XYZ file of C-alpha atoms in Angstrom:
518
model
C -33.240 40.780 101.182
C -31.101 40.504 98.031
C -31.451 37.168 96.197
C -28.745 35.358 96.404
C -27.842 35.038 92.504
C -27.780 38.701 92.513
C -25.195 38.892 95.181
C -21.196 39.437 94.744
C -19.064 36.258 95.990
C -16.157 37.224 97.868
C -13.192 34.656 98.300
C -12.000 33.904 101.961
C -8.436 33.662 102.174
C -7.231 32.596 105.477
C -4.057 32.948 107.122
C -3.843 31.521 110.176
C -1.276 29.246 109.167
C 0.883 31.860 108.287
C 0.051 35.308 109.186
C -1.712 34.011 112.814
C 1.445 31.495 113.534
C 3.942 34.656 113.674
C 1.821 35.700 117.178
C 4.697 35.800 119.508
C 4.247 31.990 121.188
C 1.869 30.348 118.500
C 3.659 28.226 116.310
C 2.372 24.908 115.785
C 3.569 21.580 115.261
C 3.343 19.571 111.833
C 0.454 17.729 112.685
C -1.480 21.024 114.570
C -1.094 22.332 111.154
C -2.185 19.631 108.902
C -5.471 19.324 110.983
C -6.327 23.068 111.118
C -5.592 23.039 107.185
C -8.212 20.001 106.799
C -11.141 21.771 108.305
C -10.583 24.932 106.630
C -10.887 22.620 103.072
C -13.804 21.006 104.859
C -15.496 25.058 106.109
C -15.088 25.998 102.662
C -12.223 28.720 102.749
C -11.108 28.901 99.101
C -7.159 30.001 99.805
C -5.372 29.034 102.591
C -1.949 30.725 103.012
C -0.421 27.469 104.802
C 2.864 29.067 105.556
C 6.270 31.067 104.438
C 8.434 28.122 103.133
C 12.079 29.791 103.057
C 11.885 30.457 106.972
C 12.667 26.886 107.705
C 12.657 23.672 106.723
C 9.786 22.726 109.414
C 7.420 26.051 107.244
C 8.297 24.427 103.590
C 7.366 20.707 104.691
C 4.243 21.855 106.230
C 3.469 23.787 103.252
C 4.259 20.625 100.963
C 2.186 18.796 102.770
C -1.127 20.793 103.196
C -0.211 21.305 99.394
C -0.741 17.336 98.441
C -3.647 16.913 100.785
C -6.135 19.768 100.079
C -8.878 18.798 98.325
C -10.619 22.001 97.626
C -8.596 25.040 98.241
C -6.004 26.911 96.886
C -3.003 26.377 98.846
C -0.657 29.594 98.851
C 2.403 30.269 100.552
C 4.046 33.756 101.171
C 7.289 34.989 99.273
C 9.428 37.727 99.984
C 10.328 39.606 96.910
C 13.300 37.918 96.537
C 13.987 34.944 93.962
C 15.339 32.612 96.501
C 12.212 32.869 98.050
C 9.805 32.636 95.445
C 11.987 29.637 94.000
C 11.204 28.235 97.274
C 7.956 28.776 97.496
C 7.101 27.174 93.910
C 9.163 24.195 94.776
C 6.405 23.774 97.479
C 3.637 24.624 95.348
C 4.821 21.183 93.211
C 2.366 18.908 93.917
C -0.446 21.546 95.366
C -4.105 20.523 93.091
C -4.522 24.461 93.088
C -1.286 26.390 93.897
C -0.457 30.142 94.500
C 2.378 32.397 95.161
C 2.210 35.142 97.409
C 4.863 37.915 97.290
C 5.396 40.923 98.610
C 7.115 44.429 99.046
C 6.941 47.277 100.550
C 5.845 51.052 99.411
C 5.513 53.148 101.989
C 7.581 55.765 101.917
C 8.589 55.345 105.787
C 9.305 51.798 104.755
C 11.449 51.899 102.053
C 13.222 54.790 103.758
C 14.212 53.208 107.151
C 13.438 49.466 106.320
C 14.307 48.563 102.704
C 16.651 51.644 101.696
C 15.435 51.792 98.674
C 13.627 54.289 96.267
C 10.402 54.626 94.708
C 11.998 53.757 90.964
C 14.025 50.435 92.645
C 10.860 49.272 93.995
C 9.163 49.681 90.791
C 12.059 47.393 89.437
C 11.694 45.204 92.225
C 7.872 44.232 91.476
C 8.217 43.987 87.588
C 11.497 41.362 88.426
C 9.885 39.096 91.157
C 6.188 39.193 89.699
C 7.380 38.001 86.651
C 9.604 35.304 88.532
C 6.548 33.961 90.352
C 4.340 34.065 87.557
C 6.569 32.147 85.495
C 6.118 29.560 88.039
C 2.806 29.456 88.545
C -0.194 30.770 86.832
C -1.768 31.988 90.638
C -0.165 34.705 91.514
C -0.854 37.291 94.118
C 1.194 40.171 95.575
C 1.057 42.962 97.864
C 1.852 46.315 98.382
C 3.466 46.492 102.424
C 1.754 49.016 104.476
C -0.521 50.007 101.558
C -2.507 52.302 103.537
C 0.428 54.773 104.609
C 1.320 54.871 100.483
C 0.772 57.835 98.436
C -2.422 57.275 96.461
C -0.090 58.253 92.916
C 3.229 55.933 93.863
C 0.525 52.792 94.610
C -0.919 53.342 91.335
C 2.037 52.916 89.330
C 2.747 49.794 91.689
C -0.096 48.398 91.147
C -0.088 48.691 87.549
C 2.788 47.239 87.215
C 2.508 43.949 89.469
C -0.792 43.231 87.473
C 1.184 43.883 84.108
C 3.618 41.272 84.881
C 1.028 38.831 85.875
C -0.428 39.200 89.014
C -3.948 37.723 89.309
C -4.873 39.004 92.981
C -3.715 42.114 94.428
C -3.794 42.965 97.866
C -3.588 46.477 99.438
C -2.807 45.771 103.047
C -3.269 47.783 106.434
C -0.104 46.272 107.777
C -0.221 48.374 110.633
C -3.782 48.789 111.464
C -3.833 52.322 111.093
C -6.603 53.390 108.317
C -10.182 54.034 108.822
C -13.303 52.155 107.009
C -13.962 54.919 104.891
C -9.794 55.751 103.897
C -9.708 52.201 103.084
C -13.009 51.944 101.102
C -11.668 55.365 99.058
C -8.437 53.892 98.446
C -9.376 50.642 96.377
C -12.095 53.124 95.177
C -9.248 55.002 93.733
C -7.108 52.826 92.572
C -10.066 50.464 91.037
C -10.901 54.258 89.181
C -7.028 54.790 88.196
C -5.420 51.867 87.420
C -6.345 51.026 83.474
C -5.636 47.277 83.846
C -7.628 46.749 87.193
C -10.347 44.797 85.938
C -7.814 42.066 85.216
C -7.041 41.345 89.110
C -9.184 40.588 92.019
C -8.563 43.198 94.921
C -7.845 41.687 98.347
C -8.173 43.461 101.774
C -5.534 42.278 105.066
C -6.161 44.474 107.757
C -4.794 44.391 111.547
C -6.495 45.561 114.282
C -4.314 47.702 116.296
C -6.996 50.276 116.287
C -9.688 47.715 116.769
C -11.096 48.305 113.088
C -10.136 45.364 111.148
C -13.209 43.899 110.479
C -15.033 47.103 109.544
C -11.940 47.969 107.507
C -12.539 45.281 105.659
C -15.942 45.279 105.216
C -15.112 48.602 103.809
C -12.639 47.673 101.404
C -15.266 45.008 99.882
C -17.275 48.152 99.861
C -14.924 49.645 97.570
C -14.493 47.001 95.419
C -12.118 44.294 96.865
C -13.649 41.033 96.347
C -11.079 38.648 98.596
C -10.855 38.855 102.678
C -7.214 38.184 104.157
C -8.416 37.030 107.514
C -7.742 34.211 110.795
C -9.323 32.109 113.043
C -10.328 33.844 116.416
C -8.187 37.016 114.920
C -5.099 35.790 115.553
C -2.353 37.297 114.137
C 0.840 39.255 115.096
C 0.265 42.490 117.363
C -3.062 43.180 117.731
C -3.833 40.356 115.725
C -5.662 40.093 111.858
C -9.673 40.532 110.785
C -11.828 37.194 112.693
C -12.863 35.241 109.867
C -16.016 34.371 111.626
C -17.137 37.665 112.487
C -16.435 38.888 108.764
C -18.741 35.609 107.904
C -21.649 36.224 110.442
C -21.451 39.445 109.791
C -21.842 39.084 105.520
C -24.567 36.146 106.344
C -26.432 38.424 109.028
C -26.623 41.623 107.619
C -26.921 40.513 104.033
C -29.384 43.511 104.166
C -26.613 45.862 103.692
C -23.977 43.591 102.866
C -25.159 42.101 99.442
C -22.020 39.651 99.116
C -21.793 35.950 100.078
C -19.392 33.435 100.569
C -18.995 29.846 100.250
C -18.070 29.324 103.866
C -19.978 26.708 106.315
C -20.505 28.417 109.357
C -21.481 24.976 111.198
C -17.374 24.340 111.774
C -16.753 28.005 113.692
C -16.853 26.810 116.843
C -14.892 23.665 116.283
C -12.103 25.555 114.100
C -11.541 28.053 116.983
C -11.228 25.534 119.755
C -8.734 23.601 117.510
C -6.896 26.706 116.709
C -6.630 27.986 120.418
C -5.837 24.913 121.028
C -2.522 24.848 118.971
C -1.838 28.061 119.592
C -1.923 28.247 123.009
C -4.138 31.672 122.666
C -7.352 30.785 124.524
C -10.690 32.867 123.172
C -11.574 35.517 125.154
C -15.173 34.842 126.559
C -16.776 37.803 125.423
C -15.088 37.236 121.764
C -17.777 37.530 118.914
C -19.266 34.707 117.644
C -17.117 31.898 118.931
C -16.842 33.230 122.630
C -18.371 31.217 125.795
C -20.293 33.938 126.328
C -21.543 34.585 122.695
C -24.938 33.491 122.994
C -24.954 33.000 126.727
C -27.308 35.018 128.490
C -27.316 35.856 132.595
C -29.657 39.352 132.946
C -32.931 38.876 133.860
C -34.717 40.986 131.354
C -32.722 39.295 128.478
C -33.513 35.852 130.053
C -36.896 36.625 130.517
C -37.236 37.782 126.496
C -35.238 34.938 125.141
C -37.641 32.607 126.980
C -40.586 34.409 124.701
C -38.693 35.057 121.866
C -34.968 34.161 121.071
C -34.893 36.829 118.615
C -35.124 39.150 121.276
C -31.647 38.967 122.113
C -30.061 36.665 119.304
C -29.273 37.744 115.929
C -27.673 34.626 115.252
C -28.972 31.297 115.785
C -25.923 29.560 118.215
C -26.396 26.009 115.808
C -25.846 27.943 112.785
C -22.099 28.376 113.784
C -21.536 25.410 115.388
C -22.705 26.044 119.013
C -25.050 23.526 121.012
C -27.814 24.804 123.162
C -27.371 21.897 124.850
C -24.937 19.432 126.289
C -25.571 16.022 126.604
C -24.358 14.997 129.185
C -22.249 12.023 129.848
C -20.913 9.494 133.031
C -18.883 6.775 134.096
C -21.809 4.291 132.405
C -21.763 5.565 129.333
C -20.077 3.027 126.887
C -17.577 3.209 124.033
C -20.145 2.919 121.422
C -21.949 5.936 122.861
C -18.695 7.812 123.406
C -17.690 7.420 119.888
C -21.018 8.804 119.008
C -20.045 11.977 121.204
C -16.537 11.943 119.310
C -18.254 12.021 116.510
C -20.851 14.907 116.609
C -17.879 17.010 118.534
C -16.075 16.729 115.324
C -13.549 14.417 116.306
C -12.407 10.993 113.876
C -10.047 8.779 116.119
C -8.102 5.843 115.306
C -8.492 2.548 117.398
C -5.643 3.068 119.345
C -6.367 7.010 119.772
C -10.233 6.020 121.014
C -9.082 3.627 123.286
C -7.211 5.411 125.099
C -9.561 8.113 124.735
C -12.314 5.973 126.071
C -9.937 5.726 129.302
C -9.456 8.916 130.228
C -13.263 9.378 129.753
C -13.687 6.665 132.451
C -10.954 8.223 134.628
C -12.941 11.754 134.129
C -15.947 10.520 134.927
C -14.864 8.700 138.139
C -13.871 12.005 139.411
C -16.126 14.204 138.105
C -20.209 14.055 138.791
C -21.268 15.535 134.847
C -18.603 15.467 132.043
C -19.849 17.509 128.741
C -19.231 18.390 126.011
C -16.424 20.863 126.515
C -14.674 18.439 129.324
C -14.246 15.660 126.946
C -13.369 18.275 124.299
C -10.509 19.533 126.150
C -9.550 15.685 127.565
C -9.353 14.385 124.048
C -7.274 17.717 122.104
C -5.027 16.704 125.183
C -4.340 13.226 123.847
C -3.787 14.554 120.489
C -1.580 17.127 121.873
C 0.799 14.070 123.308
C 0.891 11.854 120.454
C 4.484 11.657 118.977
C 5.569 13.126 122.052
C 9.032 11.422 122.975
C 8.579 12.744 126.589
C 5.693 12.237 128.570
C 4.062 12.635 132.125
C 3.424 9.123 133.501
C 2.683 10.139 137.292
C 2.679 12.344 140.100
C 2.742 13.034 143.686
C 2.602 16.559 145.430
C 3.067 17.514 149.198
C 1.815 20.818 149.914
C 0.904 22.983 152.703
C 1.731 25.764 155.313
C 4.322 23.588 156.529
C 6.257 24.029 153.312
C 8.855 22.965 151.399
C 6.227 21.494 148.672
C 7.437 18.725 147.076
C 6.692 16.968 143.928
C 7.526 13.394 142.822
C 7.484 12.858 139.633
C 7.833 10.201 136.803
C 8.513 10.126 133.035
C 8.659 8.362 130.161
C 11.833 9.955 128.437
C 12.301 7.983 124.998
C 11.150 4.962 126.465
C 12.776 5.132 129.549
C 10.496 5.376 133.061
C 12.297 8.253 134.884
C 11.443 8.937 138.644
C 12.700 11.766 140.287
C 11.977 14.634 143.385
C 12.151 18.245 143.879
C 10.910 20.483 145.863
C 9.727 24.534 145.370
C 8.131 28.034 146.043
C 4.589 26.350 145.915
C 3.634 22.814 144.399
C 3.204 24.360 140.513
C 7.038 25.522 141.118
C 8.034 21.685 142.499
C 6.328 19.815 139.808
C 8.247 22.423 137.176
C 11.526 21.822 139.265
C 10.954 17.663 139.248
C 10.582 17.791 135.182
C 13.602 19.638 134.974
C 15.525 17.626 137.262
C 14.717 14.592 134.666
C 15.074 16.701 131.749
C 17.669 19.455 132.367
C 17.256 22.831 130.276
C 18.183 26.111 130.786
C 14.242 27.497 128.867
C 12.416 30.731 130.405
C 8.889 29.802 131.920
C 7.201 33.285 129.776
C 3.703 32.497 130.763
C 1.560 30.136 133.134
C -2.154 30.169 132.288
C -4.817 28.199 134.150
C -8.695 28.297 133.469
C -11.548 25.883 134.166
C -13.266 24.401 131.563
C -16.451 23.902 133.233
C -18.103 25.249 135.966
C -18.029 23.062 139.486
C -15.343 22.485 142.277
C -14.861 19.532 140.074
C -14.071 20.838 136.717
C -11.137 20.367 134.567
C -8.192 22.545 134.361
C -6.801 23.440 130.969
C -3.368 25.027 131.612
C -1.193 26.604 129.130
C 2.658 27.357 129.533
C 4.865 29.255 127.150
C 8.874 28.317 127.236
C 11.588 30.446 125.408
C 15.118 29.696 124.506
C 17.226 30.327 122.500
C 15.574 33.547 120.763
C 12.919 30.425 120.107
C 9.149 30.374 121.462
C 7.053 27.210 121.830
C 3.380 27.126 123.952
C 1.874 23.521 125.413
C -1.369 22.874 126.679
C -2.748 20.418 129.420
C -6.390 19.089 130.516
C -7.061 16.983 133.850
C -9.327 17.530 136.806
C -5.864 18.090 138.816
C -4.457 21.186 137.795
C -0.835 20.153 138.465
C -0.967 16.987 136.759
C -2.857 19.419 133.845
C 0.382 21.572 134.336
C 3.078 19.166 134.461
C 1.324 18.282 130.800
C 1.388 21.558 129.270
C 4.930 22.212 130.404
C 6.358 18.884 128.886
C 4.310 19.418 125.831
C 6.072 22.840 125.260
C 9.115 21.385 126.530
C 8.912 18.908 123.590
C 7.954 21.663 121.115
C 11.003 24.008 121.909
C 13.173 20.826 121.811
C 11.850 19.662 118.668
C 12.745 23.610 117.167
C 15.945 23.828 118.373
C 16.909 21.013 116.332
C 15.106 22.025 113.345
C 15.511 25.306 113.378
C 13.049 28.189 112.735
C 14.204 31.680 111.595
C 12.828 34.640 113.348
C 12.331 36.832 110.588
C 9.144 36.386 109.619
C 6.932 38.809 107.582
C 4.431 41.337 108.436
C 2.322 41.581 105.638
């Protein structure tokens, strides 16, 4: 194994907060955001792309914000390559401890043909105009060629060249569209590394998507041919197919450092707990089978592997689960365990609550475990990212009653607190999910499209909790909420307030669709 002083460090730059938020359905509130940005200081990522501050005012605030609070990493925000952006985006760069601005334009020919309209000689201008813009607001700059990959190797050269000439400090070569192969994208920052006579004054950064299902390996491959930075998100998320997992480029660097002699500064310890925060916001629940972070990643149900990880976990493990955050254990916990002892739980789980937010944590624990025989660790995960998920909320579910049957018409009864205001009123539906969605919009009339109804169990038993998610549109606008109770239509009537709230809250603030696809 390669020592470590001898190996190469490569800089995680993730952008979940920007690049993973412009998944159809997965923006996040304010405070989603702030709390994903604090434990990607606390993992160790050293650039996190918190947003794109000209698309609204909600993006630049958010930005701001993550800007004043980080306390290790770089903070960058994305730029188109136009100076009312980039202007924006240093004006939210202002009070970042380490700032960076992230612009970008395209070069493919098929881009600047049927998307920008422009040719090879205006783009050229382009980059030396906007480069030098950003750089003369910052000393951090990074920009990127769009849809690198599908550029000829000559015409990204020149680009290149001249982005780093006026100032660029990190350049990324992109597979925008997921469409190269490891070894085209190793060759390519092999070439231009080889070409370009000011290259050693830039680190090279890879951003693939995984439309082909090759974004991890093409990234892999483009540290192979020199890129030193990793564009990548939590769980994959991202637009399409979605971006490179950070954790699976991690585990994969720490595992394999046989082959991979590189390293990172990342703590591996707050996987788990980032991707359950980020699904969370999201609304974009991990697939079970997902590498690394999924249920089933170091779960094991066949006999023979059973029977070998019981000699030897090695057997079937290449990973130890505590290394990335994952218990082999759950302690479990019931209606006597006391608030002292609950904290505790709070605590190792990864959660810090405020006396208000505990207690009424600590109630819907006892609530839980009246109803439930075992609560672990995943039930009072999901029960307290539910109370966070409320907080601020100016509508709220306060109680309700369902008749359902063969007999039929279901009926729901419902009440809310709508800005303060106990509202109580009845409706009935195709099925008690549909009555309980036609009682909240009796109280709170709106003409939003139900896109998506998602229920799953968090643990296993009769008695488990259900974690719903619902997706609302309007208005060309998306927003997703998520619910947690043992009764999946009170967990429902949750989720669809909570993205009720989130779509209302939008509307008002506004949020421009045109997002890039870097």
């Amino acid at each position: 194994m390669t020592a470590t002083s001898e190996k190469d460090q490569v800089r995680i730059f993730d952008t979940t907060l920007r690049d993973g938020e412009q998944s159809p359905g997965a923006s996040m509130t304010l405070e989603e955001k702030l709390q994903i940005a604090e434990i990607l200081d606390d993992m160790g990522v050293d650039i996190i792309e918190a947003g794109f501050p000209i698309a609204s005012n909600g993006d630049f605030e958010a930005v701001s914000e993550i800007a004043k609070r980080s306390k290790n990493s770089v903070i960058a925000g994305l730029a188109r390559a136009i100076h009312a952006d980039i202007d924006r985006c240093g004006e939210a760069m202002k009070h970042a401890g380490k700032g960076r601005i992230h612009t970008f334009v395209s070069t493919s020919p098929i881009h600047l043909k049927f998307q920008m309209n422009k040719t090879e000689e205006q783009v050229l201008e382009i980059i030396t105009d906007t480069v030098t813009r950003s750089r003369n607001l910052i000393d951090d700059v990074e920009w990127s060629a769009m849809d690198a990959t599908r550029t000829p190797i000559e015409y990204l050269c020149r680009c290149v060249e001249a982005a780093i000439k006026c100032g660029a400090t990190t350049i990324n070569l992109p597979d925008t569209v997921g469409y190269a192969t490891p070894d085209e994208y190793k060759s390519m920052f092999e070439q231009i590394r080889e070409r370009v006579p000011n290259a050693d004054q830039a680190i090279f950064s890879v951003h693939c998507h995984n439309d082909l299902g090759l974004a991890v390996a093409n990234s892999l491959a483009g540290v192979a041919g020199g890129a030193r930075q990793i564009e990548c998100t939590i769980n994959g998320l991202g637009e399409r197919a979605g971006n490179a997992a950070l954790e699976e480029i991690v585990m994969a660097i720490r595992t394999r450092s046989d082959v991979l002699p590189y390293m990172t500064q990342i703590d591996p310890k707050f996987m788990v707990r980032a991707s359950k925060m980020v699904a969370g916001a999201s609304g974009f629940a991990v697939q079970y089978n997902k590498a690394i972070v999924g249920k089933n990643a170091f779960a094991h149900e066949s006999g023979i592997h059973q029977d070998g990880m019981l000699k030897n976990a090695e057997t079937y493990e290449i990973m130890r689960p505590e290394d990335v955050g994952v218990k082999a254990t759950s302690l479990v916990m019931g209606k006597h365990s006391g608030r002292h002892a609950f904290r505790d739980k709070l605590k190792e789980l990864g959660f810090e609550l405020g006396d208000n937010a505990l207690q009424d944590a600590f109630r819907r624990f006892k609530d839980l475990a009246d109803r439930k025989k075992h609560v672990y660790d995943e039930d009072i995960e999901a029960l307290v990212e539910d109370e966070i998920s409320i907080l601020g909320e100016s509508t709220k579910v306060i109680a309700l009653t369902v008749i359902a049957g063969t007999g039929g018409p279901q009926k729901a009864i419902l009440t809310m607190d709508v800005n303060g205001q106990h509202v109580t009123k009845e409706a009935t539906g195709d099925g008690p999910v549909d009555a309980t969605f036609n009682a909240i919009k009796a109280i709170v009339p709106h003409e939003a499209k139900l896109s998506l109804y998602q229920v799953h169990a968090v643990t296993e038993g009769t008695d488990a909790q259900a974690e719903v998610s619902v997706r609302l549109e309007a208005g060309g606008r998306i927003a997703t909420g998520k619910g947690a109770d043992t009764d999946t239509l009170v967990a429902s009537a949750r989720a669809y307030v909570s993205a009720m709230n989130k779509l209302a809250l939008r509307q008002q603030t506004g949020n421009p669709g045109a997002l890039a696809a870097v």
